[in-house]
């Protein structure tokens, strides 16, 4: 036998049916039967399955092949496969994912022909520098559930992936890498540095997308985009030009968040605030032309030299007389500033008088604009002090703070210091303290863009889930400020602005300047820029492009349509898939990304980019704390996947919360859901074991059987009617939950049904048919088992794609993959009376089980039972299922009877009556439940211990000393213990008397 001679085939080969092993690994196969490979014959083309039989084997039986390693799913041609004993996620996930991708199963199908509207969603592009974290794992899980659900519903489905160039983060990474080699960015030409970054991107930029694959992301990688792709870069330039033509782009000097190390403005999102222990400095401000001094408190003495006013509250009687006067700035050689009054001042902070530094504080900047104050910057772009700091020029911020405070002490102006907790803004990228600084930047006017985006949500054209975030969205858009879109970086989309100079010498000399005040043109490219410049300024012009790049969020704001081909409105993807249907992301970037996509989409395409915004919460640790390196509680999702499998992590994330709520991730929950994968695997093995000996014709009949008419359900016994009807009820519920994006409830309902109804009740019930000796009944049960398990695999697949796909391929189901199998239809017939009748059976079984436990019946001992059922129809149905009742409750089938009246002697104390429901009860003879002699001995021993415990409690409560000195909670605890002992002793005494009576009757 030489497996290497077998021609490789596509899809589910009956020779390679268990997972992810290449043909080169055939030497490790374990064969269930002895095959005669000389008799094997392959199909006419590689897509055909291989056919053949073993020498002497029954040709009506399918081949069953087991491999030690799993291999990519192949087409088994109506055969089944024996599964490995245990499910090993590591052996399945990566190779199964590769098979999905190579088969093109992630691409949209039926575009332009399907009746269903396409489902389109763009993945929030992770940074190209990124490493998978739990936030990524959360969005991948939820978005993949949405995608797989829509795909199985028959909708042309596109989940479009991509990455963000992450201007600051990527430039910082490459600069650090170069620094280790002794190279500085400033020692290079811009073009050379950008080339270095591209080299880095080619080498490392794909790591994050490979990690997303580990989570099972079924996005269309053939359409993967990068924000610096040529077409997306053209879209960015087009958007900038159009916004400029609408008068929405301008250049001006405003307060920004400045990163001294990176030497660029950064967005609010890239600034993190932390409460840190600091110092509050109290000092005196001399009043001009007076001996009076005004005491001020500040956390930043280094900015005193940039003060341009002192502000007090207009109703503060302490300082009312100073309003309108002037004060002398300390250490400034006599510069005076006005004292103003404004209600902005907090009279409770410090001394109630504030120094106003419009050049280095955003609130002071706003006040400076209000009072037309001078704006003085005392710092350079690198965070050192500039010439406005006089003798302190060249010092760092920290050095200046120390030196200035020392000098003020020597001058008699320093008063005291005290500890103070400061809210410090730090760079998200480098951790340095951000410096508020007035800088000339490019801005977008936002008010005009905000109104349509606001209206879309207010009118319901665009939904936000959960709705409570609509208020947050409204508040931000109604109070929106202009957007600073320029960044002083080399990596990114260079702003498409060219400054106009009349000579080449002037243009060359402008290098390193801000080109402030120069005329400029906005164009899509340099060729267009020269055309525009010459039409306005004459032929003899020389252009210099703006050195700043655009904020990364600018290109991200175009993501839903630039990725689909915009501005080419005839692009097939744009025509087929825009606008998209869903935007799923974390609620923490509702302002910074979601709202901007809304504004840019409406402005540039005339349509909202999506109709639903679904916001998920943050993933926290088990105690509800935010994950951080400082706390040491960061959970690496890839570590979790390695240990428990992607399916377990996905299901834990999906079911651990409700929309918008944070999730506390517990590893014990992930472990439990790994056990769920095992339960699914074992259930699949059970079903397969009971159909493996069927002929191909029988298998074909079973897998094609549907229960889509009332008659088809009515033809099967009660237990099967119950499970099929309950399954149809579950399908409706899960589908409704998925439609409203309540995946937590959907997953929990599915879990409860599978683990409880299907695995614990139906599989156990089915054994009475499968092994009962009635071939026809067994075939009906096999049919229902396969039907239910197939439908359950479909329902599970969006949550747990790997184990379900592997199980699906072990069955002779029709089709290429579970991923593109049809989602179960809703509103299928149900037999509600059968559901109610089986619930009575379950309640009866539970009652008997509880009684067995209460009377300590040995697990293997079968007991007699009488079931009283007053309703004739119900009794008839339940009596047909006597074997099920007997099996599940460990009742002796020969001693199980169904009656309509209580048994003789039911009231003489020799029977245990279990009330199940209206008109239903179970009677158990005490003799059948317990050995009276053994039970008397056990109960007497238990009674003796209870009497001893009761005596001890009574003694303590009879002690005056105990009652006087013991704490009240201790006394109450003893009283409770006494009462509990009395109640238990009473119950034991009653049971003991009954057992003694039974023993006497036995002896007699």
GROMACS .gro file of C-alpha atoms in nm, residues 363-788:
model
  426
  363UNK     CA    1  -0.804   7.713   2.917
  364UNK     CA    2  -0.580   8.017   2.946
  365UNK     CA    3  -0.565   8.029   2.567
  366UNK     CA    4  -0.945   8.055   2.550
  367UNK     CA    5  -0.942   8.328   2.815
  368UNK     CA    6  -0.665   8.507   2.629
  369UNK     CA    7  -0.877   8.512   2.314
  370UNK     CA    8  -1.170   8.647   2.512
  371UNK     CA    9  -0.967   8.936   2.659
  372UNK     CA   10  -0.738   8.981   2.357
  373UNK     CA   11  -0.431   8.903   2.565
  374UNK     CA   12  -0.082   8.871   2.422
  375UNK     CA   13   0.029   8.514   2.356
  376UNK     CA   14   0.387   8.447   2.459
  377UNK     CA   15   0.551   8.111   2.400
  378UNK     CA   16   0.851   8.047   2.621
  379UNK     CA   17   0.947   7.709   2.477
  380UNK     CA   18   1.106   7.574   2.163
  381UNK     CA   19   0.959   7.282   1.969
  382UNK     CA   20   1.192   7.042   2.151
  383UNK     CA   21   1.066   7.149   2.493
  384UNK     CA   22   1.363   7.365   2.585
  385UNK     CA   23   1.318   7.727   2.692
  386UNK     CA   24   1.345   7.988   2.414
  387UNK     CA   25   1.465   8.347   2.410
  388UNK     CA   26   1.140   8.471   2.569
  389UNK     CA   27   1.259   8.295   2.883
  390UNK     CA   28   1.554   8.537   2.896
  391UNK     CA   29   1.837   8.398   3.112
  392UNK     CA   30   1.667   8.059   3.126
  393UNK     CA   31   1.687   8.003   2.751
  394UNK     CA   32   1.827   7.664   2.659
  395UNK     CA   33   1.721   7.491   2.979
  396UNK     CA   34   1.476   7.202   2.970
  397UNK     CA   35   1.133   7.249   3.124
  398UNK     CA   36   1.239   7.064   3.436
  399UNK     CA   37   1.569   7.252   3.469
  400UNK     CA   38   1.396   7.586   3.428
  401UNK     CA   39   1.140   7.496   3.693
  402UNK     CA   40   1.409   7.424   3.950
  403UNK     CA   41   1.628   7.723   3.863
  404UNK     CA   42   1.344   7.975   3.841
  405UNK     CA   43   1.199   7.866   4.175
  406UNK     CA   44   1.542   7.896   4.337
  407UNK     CA   45   1.587   8.245   4.193
  408UNK     CA   46   1.239   8.349   4.309
  409UNK     CA   47   1.330   8.229   4.656
  410UNK     CA   48   1.642   8.442   4.653
  411UNK     CA   49   1.433   8.738   4.538
  412UNK     CA   50   1.186   8.690   4.824
  413UNK     CA   51   0.897   8.599   4.593
  414UNK     CA   52   0.868   8.226   4.667
  415UNK     CA   53   0.630   8.156   4.958
  416UNK     CA   54   0.593   7.780   5.003
  417UNK     CA   55   0.525   7.449   4.832
  418UNK     CA   56   0.284   7.170   4.912
  419UNK     CA   57   0.211   6.830   4.767
  420UNK     CA   58  -0.059   6.826   4.502
  421UNK     CA   59  -0.202   6.561   4.270
  422UNK     CA   60  -0.177   6.682   3.911
  423UNK     CA   61  -0.365   6.554   3.608
  424UNK     CA   62  -0.072   6.520   3.370
  425UNK     CA   63  -0.112   6.483   2.992
  426UNK     CA   64   0.131   6.226   2.852
  427UNK     CA   65   0.200   6.106   2.501
  428UNK     CA   66   0.040   5.773   2.433
  429UNK     CA   67   0.338   5.679   2.219
  430UNK     CA   68   0.644   5.788   2.416
  431UNK     CA   69   0.509   5.864   2.761
  432UNK     CA   70   0.656   6.216   2.769
  433UNK     CA   71   0.462   6.509   2.912
  434UNK     CA   72   0.264   6.683   2.638
  435UNK     CA   73   0.317   7.057   2.610
  436UNK     CA   74   0.016   7.272   2.519
  437UNK     CA   75   0.160   7.510   2.263
  438UNK     CA   76   0.037   7.761   2.008
  439UNK     CA   77   0.151   7.650   1.665
  440UNK     CA   78   0.070   7.721   1.302
  441UNK     CA   79  -0.122   7.421   1.175
  442UNK     CA   80  -0.376   7.311   0.914
  443UNK     CA   81  -0.737   7.281   1.026
  444UNK     CA   82  -1.076   7.162   0.900
  445UNK     CA   83  -1.384   7.369   0.985
  446UNK     CA   84  -1.613   7.117   1.151
  447UNK     CA   85  -1.940   7.294   1.227
  448UNK     CA   86  -2.075   7.269   0.873
  449UNK     CA   87  -1.969   6.904   0.846
  450UNK     CA   88  -2.119   6.814   1.182
  451UNK     CA   89  -2.479   6.915   1.115
  452UNK     CA   90  -2.564   6.648   0.851
  453UNK     CA   91  -2.392   6.380   1.061
  454UNK     CA   92  -2.600   6.491   1.357
  455UNK     CA   93  -2.922   6.488   1.155
  456UNK     CA   94  -2.862   6.135   1.023
  457UNK     CA   95  -2.868   5.989   1.374
  458UNK     CA   96  -3.142   6.216   1.506
  459UNK     CA   97  -3.376   6.113   1.222
  460UNK     CA   98  -3.298   5.743   1.266
  461UNK     CA   99  -3.136   5.697   0.925
  462UNK     CA  100  -2.829   5.577   1.111
  463UNK     CA  101  -2.867   5.375   1.433
  464UNK     CA  102  -2.623   5.364   1.721
  465UNK     CA  103  -2.629   5.046   1.932
  466UNK     CA  104  -2.666   5.075   2.223
  467UNK     CA  105  -2.884   5.386   2.203
  468UNK     CA  106  -2.738   5.549   2.514
  469UNK     CA  107  -2.429   5.643   2.313
  470UNK     CA  108  -2.642   5.867   2.091
  471UNK     CA  109  -2.632   6.129   2.365
  472UNK     CA  110  -2.253   6.114   2.374
  473UNK     CA  111  -2.244   6.147   1.994
  474UNK     CA  112  -2.483   6.444   2.000
  475UNK     CA  113  -2.291   6.624   2.274
  476UNK     CA  114  -1.964   6.600   2.088
  477UNK     CA  115  -2.101   6.711   1.752
  478UNK     CA  116  -2.297   7.002   1.893
  479UNK     CA  117  -1.991   7.138   2.073
  480UNK     CA  118  -1.738   7.037   1.808
  481UNK     CA  119  -1.416   7.233   1.756
  482UNK     CA  120  -1.215   7.271   1.440
  483UNK     CA  121  -0.991   6.975   1.370
  484UNK     CA  122  -0.613   7.012   1.359
  485UNK     CA  123  -0.515   6.780   1.074
  486UNK     CA  124  -0.143   6.853   1.031
  487UNK     CA  125   0.138   6.654   1.186
  488UNK     CA  126   0.506   6.737   1.177
  489UNK     CA  127   0.615   6.392   1.060
  490UNK     CA  128   0.777   6.238   0.755
  491UNK     CA  129   0.571   5.918   0.743
  492UNK     CA  130   0.217   5.967   0.620
  493UNK     CA  131   0.012   6.147   0.357
  494UNK     CA  132   0.199   6.465   0.277
  495UNK     CA  133  -0.042   6.755   0.276
  496UNK     CA  134  -0.125   6.838  -0.090
  497UNK     CA  135  -0.036   7.207  -0.057
  498UNK     CA  136   0.239   7.377  -0.258
  499UNK     CA  137   0.382   7.718  -0.161
  500UNK     CA  138   0.451   7.956  -0.445
  501UNK     CA  139   0.788   8.130  -0.491
  502UNK     CA  140   0.898   8.347  -0.779
  503UNK     CA  141   1.256   8.221  -0.800
  504UNK     CA  142   1.434   7.892  -0.750
  505UNK     CA  143   1.669   8.060  -0.501
  506UNK     CA  144   1.379   8.172  -0.284
  507UNK     CA  145   1.225   7.828  -0.302
  508UNK     CA  146   1.553   7.663  -0.200
  509UNK     CA  147   1.603   7.911   0.083
  510UNK     CA  148   1.258   7.829   0.223
  511UNK     CA  149   1.373   7.482   0.328
  512UNK     CA  150   1.322   7.436   0.702
  513UNK     CA  151   1.082   7.731   0.731
  514UNK     CA  152   0.706   7.726   0.792
  515UNK     CA  153   0.636   7.923   0.472
  516UNK     CA  154   0.422   8.147   0.688
  517UNK     CA  155   0.235   8.409   0.486
  518UNK     CA  156   0.332   8.263   0.149
  519UNK     CA  157   0.068   8.213  -0.121
  520UNK     CA  158  -0.012   7.849  -0.188
  521UNK     CA  159  -0.217   7.622  -0.410
  522UNK     CA  160  -0.404   7.305  -0.316
  523UNK     CA  161  -0.387   7.029  -0.577
  524UNK     CA  162  -0.417   6.655  -0.624
  525UNK     CA  163  -0.058   6.626  -0.745
  526UNK     CA  164   0.241   6.837  -0.838
  527UNK     CA  165   0.143   6.859  -1.205
  528UNK     CA  166  -0.196   7.000  -1.115
  529UNK     CA  167  -0.032   7.230  -0.859
  530UNK     CA  168   0.191   7.391  -1.125
  531UNK     CA  169  -0.106   7.431  -1.356
  532UNK     CA  170  -0.303   7.611  -1.084
  533UNK     CA  171  -0.007   7.822  -0.973
  534UNK     CA  172   0.079   7.937  -1.325
  535UNK     CA  173  -0.280   8.033  -1.395
  536UNK     CA  174  -0.276   8.262  -1.091
  537UNK     CA  175   0.087   8.371  -1.046
  538UNK     CA  176   0.233   8.347  -1.395
  539UNK     CA  177   0.453   8.096  -1.568
  540UNK     CA  178   0.770   8.171  -1.372
  541UNK     CA  179   0.680   7.998  -1.048
  542UNK     CA  180   0.867   7.758  -0.824
  543UNK     CA  181   0.672   7.535  -0.588
  544UNK     CA  182   0.766   7.382  -0.254
  545UNK     CA  183   0.533   7.121  -0.107
  546UNK     CA  184   0.418   7.142   0.253
  547UNK     CA  185   0.639   6.924   0.471
  548UNK     CA  186   0.367   6.835   0.722
  549UNK     CA  187   0.163   6.518   0.681
  550UNK     CA  188  -0.204   6.468   0.755
  551UNK     CA  189  -0.334   6.333   1.083
  552UNK     CA  190  -0.378   5.958   1.051
  553UNK     CA  191  -0.746   6.002   1.142
  554UNK     CA  192  -0.794   6.202   0.821
  555UNK     CA  193  -0.726   5.902   0.599
  556UNK     CA  194  -0.910   5.674   0.846
  557UNK     CA  195  -1.212   5.900   0.810
  558UNK     CA  196  -1.233   5.800   0.442
  559UNK     CA  197  -1.193   5.427   0.514
  560UNK     CA  198  -1.548   5.301   0.436
  561UNK     CA  199  -1.541   5.442   0.083
  562UNK     CA  200  -1.174   5.489  -0.011
  563UNK     CA  201  -1.129   5.114   0.037
  564UNK     CA  202  -1.409   5.052  -0.215
  565UNK     CA  203  -1.259   5.262  -0.494
  566UNK     CA  204  -1.378   5.618  -0.425
  567UNK     CA  205  -1.346   5.871  -0.587
  568UNK     CA  206  -1.403   5.646  -0.888
  569UNK     CA  207  -1.782   5.618  -0.868
  570UNK     CA  208  -1.780   5.355  -1.142
  571UNK     CA  209  -1.551   5.120  -0.952
  572UNK     CA  210  -1.733   4.784  -0.933
  573UNK     CA  211  -1.677   4.755  -0.558
  574UNK     CA  212  -1.802   5.107  -0.492
  575UNK     CA  213  -2.115   5.043  -0.700
  576UNK     CA  214  -2.183   4.706  -0.540
  577UNK     CA  215  -2.093   4.766  -0.179
  578UNK     CA  216  -2.127   5.135  -0.087
  579UNK     CA  217  -2.271   5.244   0.144
  580UNK     CA  218  -2.176   4.970   0.389
  581UNK     CA  219  -2.423   4.832   0.640
  582UNK     CA  220  -2.231   4.802   0.963
  583UNK     CA  221  -1.961   4.981   1.156
  584UNK     CA  222  -1.853   4.782   1.460
  585UNK     CA  223  -1.590   4.925   1.695
  586UNK     CA  224  -1.512   5.019   2.053
  587UNK     CA  225  -1.714   5.295   2.216
  588UNK     CA  226  -1.391   5.473   2.313
  589UNK     CA  227  -1.335   5.600   1.956
  590UNK     CA  228  -1.689   5.717   1.886
  591UNK     CA  229  -1.564   6.078   1.854
  592UNK     CA  230  -1.226   6.033   1.698
  593UNK     CA  231  -1.313   5.792   1.422
  594UNK     CA  232  -1.682   5.706   1.393
  595UNK     CA  233  -1.811   6.064   1.389
  596UNK     CA  234  -1.542   6.171   1.144
  597UNK     CA  235  -1.630   5.888   0.906
  598UNK     CA  236  -1.990   6.001   0.924
  599UNK     CA  237  -1.899   6.361   0.844
  600UNK     CA  238  -1.653   6.279   0.566
  601UNK     CA  239  -1.878   6.016   0.411
  602UNK     CA  240  -2.182   6.242   0.391
  603UNK     CA  241  -1.975   6.536   0.265
  604UNK     CA  242  -1.782   6.347  -0.002
  605UNK     CA  243  -2.028   6.081  -0.120
  606UNK     CA  244  -2.365   6.233  -0.028
  607UNK     CA  245  -2.451   5.923   0.178
  608UNK     CA  246  -2.386   5.804   0.529
  609UNK     CA  247  -2.107   5.543   0.507
  610UNK     CA  248  -2.307   5.288   0.712
  611UNK     CA  249  -2.656   5.255   0.854
  612UNK     CA  250  -2.571   5.090   1.185
  613UNK     CA  251  -2.301   5.173   1.440
  614UNK     CA  252  -2.245   4.893   1.690
  615UNK     CA  253  -2.025   4.979   1.987
  616UNK     CA  254  -1.864   4.720   2.211
  617UNK     CA  255  -1.711   4.774   2.552
  618UNK     CA  256  -1.359   4.732   2.683
  619UNK     CA  257  -1.213   4.399   2.789
  620UNK     CA  258  -1.105   4.418   3.154
  621UNK     CA  259  -0.945   4.165   3.383
  622UNK     CA  260  -1.139   3.930   3.607
  623UNK     CA  261  -1.163   4.196   3.881
  624UNK     CA  262  -1.291   4.464   3.643
  625UNK     CA  263  -0.963   4.652   3.620
  626UNK     CA  264  -0.834   4.798   3.296
  627UNK     CA  265  -0.552   4.586   3.160
  628UNK     CA  266  -0.215   4.758   3.187
  629UNK     CA  267   0.150   4.663   3.204
  630UNK     CA  268   0.188   4.849   3.534
  631UNK     CA  269  -0.076   4.629   3.697
  632UNK     CA  270   0.069   4.317   3.539
  633UNK     CA  271  -0.278   4.200   3.436
  634UNK     CA  272  -0.246   4.212   3.057
  635UNK     CA  273  -0.380   3.896   2.894
  636UNK     CA  274  -0.225   3.813   2.558
  637UNK     CA  275  -0.501   3.668   2.337
  638UNK     CA  276  -0.252   3.455   2.146
  639UNK     CA  277  -0.143   3.290   2.470
  640UNK     CA  278  -0.509   3.214   2.539
  641UNK     CA  279  -0.557   3.076   2.188
  642UNK     CA  280  -0.249   2.857   2.226
  643UNK     CA  281  -0.379   2.710   2.551
  644UNK     CA  282  -0.754   2.693   2.498
  645UNK     CA  283  -0.817   2.747   2.127
  646UNK     CA  284  -0.963   3.042   1.939
  647UNK     CA  285  -1.319   2.909   1.965
  648UNK     CA  286  -1.312   2.914   2.345
  649UNK     CA  287  -1.183   3.272   2.359
  650UNK     CA  288  -1.431   3.391   2.096
  651UNK     CA  289  -1.729   3.240   2.274
  652UNK     CA  290  -1.614   3.384   2.608
  653UNK     CA  291  -1.587   3.734   2.462
  654UNK     CA  292  -1.914   3.714   2.271
  655UNK     CA  293  -2.123   3.593   2.563
  656UNK     CA  294  -1.952   3.778   2.846
  657UNK     CA  295  -2.135   4.106   2.806
  658UNK     CA  296  -2.416   4.301   2.640
  659UNK     CA  297  -2.371   4.567   2.369
  660UNK     CA  298  -2.164   4.861   2.490
  661UNK     CA  299  -2.083   4.710   2.830
  662UNK     CA  300  -1.729   4.629   2.940
  663UNK     CA  301  -1.646   4.263   2.994
  664UNK     CA  302  -1.453   4.115   3.285
  665UNK     CA  303  -1.259   3.830   3.126
  666UNK     CA  304  -1.211   3.526   3.344
  667UNK     CA  305  -0.976   3.248   3.243
  668UNK     CA  306  -1.201   3.002   3.422
  669UNK     CA  307  -1.477   3.100   3.180
  670UNK     CA  308  -1.244   3.046   2.884
  671UNK     CA  309  -1.147   2.707   3.021
  672UNK     CA  310  -1.515   2.615   3.059
  673UNK     CA  311  -1.574   2.711   2.698
  674UNK     CA  312  -1.279   2.497   2.592
  675UNK     CA  313  -1.474   2.217   2.758
  676UNK     CA  314  -1.768   2.320   2.542
  677UNK     CA  315  -1.557   2.245   2.234
  678UNK     CA  316  -1.488   1.904   2.382
  679UNK     CA  317  -1.861   1.853   2.444
  680UNK     CA  318  -1.938   1.941   2.081
  681UNK     CA  319  -1.666   1.705   1.965
  682UNK     CA  320  -1.795   1.418   2.177
  683UNK     CA  321  -2.152   1.477   2.065
  684UNK     CA  322  -2.034   1.463   1.704
  685UNK     CA  323  -1.846   1.142   1.771
  686UNK     CA  324  -2.159   0.990   1.926
  687UNK     CA  325  -2.371   1.074   1.624
  688UNK     CA  326  -2.105   0.950   1.382
  689UNK     CA  327  -2.062   0.625   1.573
  690UNK     CA  328  -2.429   0.552   1.524
  691UNK     CA  329  -2.434   0.608   1.149
  692UNK     CA  330  -2.095   0.471   1.048
  693UNK     CA  331  -2.230   0.131   0.944
  694UNK     CA  332  -2.504   0.265   0.719
  695UNK     CA  333  -2.489   0.228   0.344
  696UNK     CA  334  -2.428   0.529   0.122
  697UNK     CA  335  -2.792   0.521   0.019
  698UNK     CA  336  -2.905   0.524   0.382
  699UNK     CA  337  -2.663   0.805   0.464
  700UNK     CA  338  -2.786   1.006   0.168
  701UNK     CA  339  -3.146   0.963   0.282
  702UNK     CA  340  -3.065   1.068   0.638
  703UNK     CA  341  -2.869   1.383   0.556
  704UNK     CA  342  -3.136   1.504   0.314
  705UNK     CA  343  -3.426   1.456   0.555
  706UNK     CA  344  -3.594   1.781   0.659
  707UNK     CA  345  -3.857   1.853   0.918
  708UNK     CA  346  -4.008   2.153   0.746
  709UNK     CA  347  -4.375   2.049   0.751
  710UNK     CA  348  -4.610   1.968   1.040
  711UNK     CA  349  -4.659   1.622   0.891
  712UNK     CA  350  -4.287   1.547   0.894
  713UNK     CA  351  -4.275   1.618   1.268
  714UNK     CA  352  -4.596   1.432   1.344
  715UNK     CA  353  -4.449   1.114   1.193
  716UNK     CA  354  -4.187   1.070   1.467
  717UNK     CA  355  -4.220   0.968   1.836
  718UNK     CA  356  -4.267   1.211   2.125
  719UNK     CA  357  -3.900   1.249   2.215
  720UNK     CA  358  -3.808   1.329   1.856
  721UNK     CA  359  -4.105   1.563   1.814
  722UNK     CA  360  -3.989   1.743   2.127
  723UNK     CA  361  -3.624   1.789   2.026
  724UNK     CA  362  -3.705   1.896   1.669
  725UNK     CA  363  -3.973   2.140   1.787
  726UNK     CA  364  -3.746   2.276   2.058
  727UNK     CA  365  -3.467   2.315   1.803
  728UNK     CA  366  -3.695   2.511   1.572
  729UNK     CA  367  -3.787   2.732   1.866
  730UNK     CA  368  -3.417   2.786   1.937
  731UNK     CA  369  -3.347   2.871   1.573
  732UNK     CA  370  -3.608   3.147   1.584
  733UNK     CA  371  -3.466   3.285   1.908
  734UNK     CA  372  -3.101   3.275   1.800
  735UNK     CA  373  -3.183   3.429   1.462
  736UNK     CA  374  -3.382   3.709   1.626
  737UNK     CA  375  -3.099   3.778   1.870
  738UNK     CA  376  -2.842   3.784   1.590
  739UNK     CA  377  -3.061   4.017   1.386
  740UNK     CA  378  -3.065   4.267   1.671
  741UNK     CA  379  -2.693   4.205   1.740
  742UNK     CA  380  -2.753   4.062   2.087
  743UNK     CA  381  -2.486   3.798   2.050
  744UNK     CA  382  -2.449   3.746   2.423
  745UNK     CA  383  -2.809   3.627   2.459
  746UNK     CA  384  -2.784   3.432   2.135
  747UNK     CA  385  -2.476   3.243   2.252
  748UNK     CA  386  -2.611   3.178   2.601
  749UNK     CA  387  -2.937   3.038   2.464
  750UNK     CA  388  -2.745   2.816   2.224
  751UNK     CA  389  -2.518   2.696   2.505
  752UNK     CA  390  -2.810   2.610   2.733
  753UNK     CA  391  -2.993   2.421   2.460
  754UNK     CA  392  -2.696   2.226   2.334
  755UNK     CA  393  -2.556   2.130   2.672
  756UNK     CA  394  -2.890   2.072   2.838
  757UNK     CA  395  -3.162   1.975   2.592
  758UNK     CA  396  -2.956   1.810   2.320
  759UNK     CA  397  -2.656   1.657   2.497
  760UNK     CA  398  -2.797   1.577   2.841
  761UNK     CA  399  -3.155   1.490   2.746
  762UNK     CA  400  -3.192   1.396   2.382
  763UNK     CA  401  -2.867   1.206   2.332
  764UNK     CA  402  -2.939   1.009   2.649
  765UNK     CA  403  -3.300   0.952   2.543
  766UNK     CA  404  -3.189   0.840   2.197
  767UNK     CA  405  -2.995   0.545   2.340
  768UNK     CA  406  -3.322   0.364   2.411
  769UNK     CA  407  -3.397   0.363   2.037
  770UNK     CA  408  -3.044   0.316   1.906
  771UNK     CA  409  -2.977   0.012   2.123
  772UNK     CA  410  -3.334  -0.108   2.173
  773UNK     CA  411  -3.345  -0.372   1.906
  774UNK     CA  412  -3.597  -0.198   1.677
  775UNK     CA  413  -3.417  -0.115   1.347
  776UNK     CA  414  -3.693   0.117   1.226
  777UNK     CA  415  -3.702   0.316   1.551
  778UNK     CA  416  -3.322   0.335   1.548
  779UNK     CA  417  -3.324   0.473   1.193
  780UNK     CA  418  -3.575   0.743   1.288
  781UNK     CA  419  -3.357   0.843   1.582
  782UNK     CA  420  -3.042   0.847   1.368
  783UNK     CA  421  -3.220   1.075   1.123
  784UNK     CA  422  -3.323   1.316   1.396
  785UNK     CA  423  -2.977   1.308   1.555
  786UNK     CA  424  -2.812   1.399   1.226
  787UNK     CA  425  -3.071   1.666   1.147
  788UNK     CA  426  -3.042   1.833   1.487
   0.00000   0.00000   0.00000
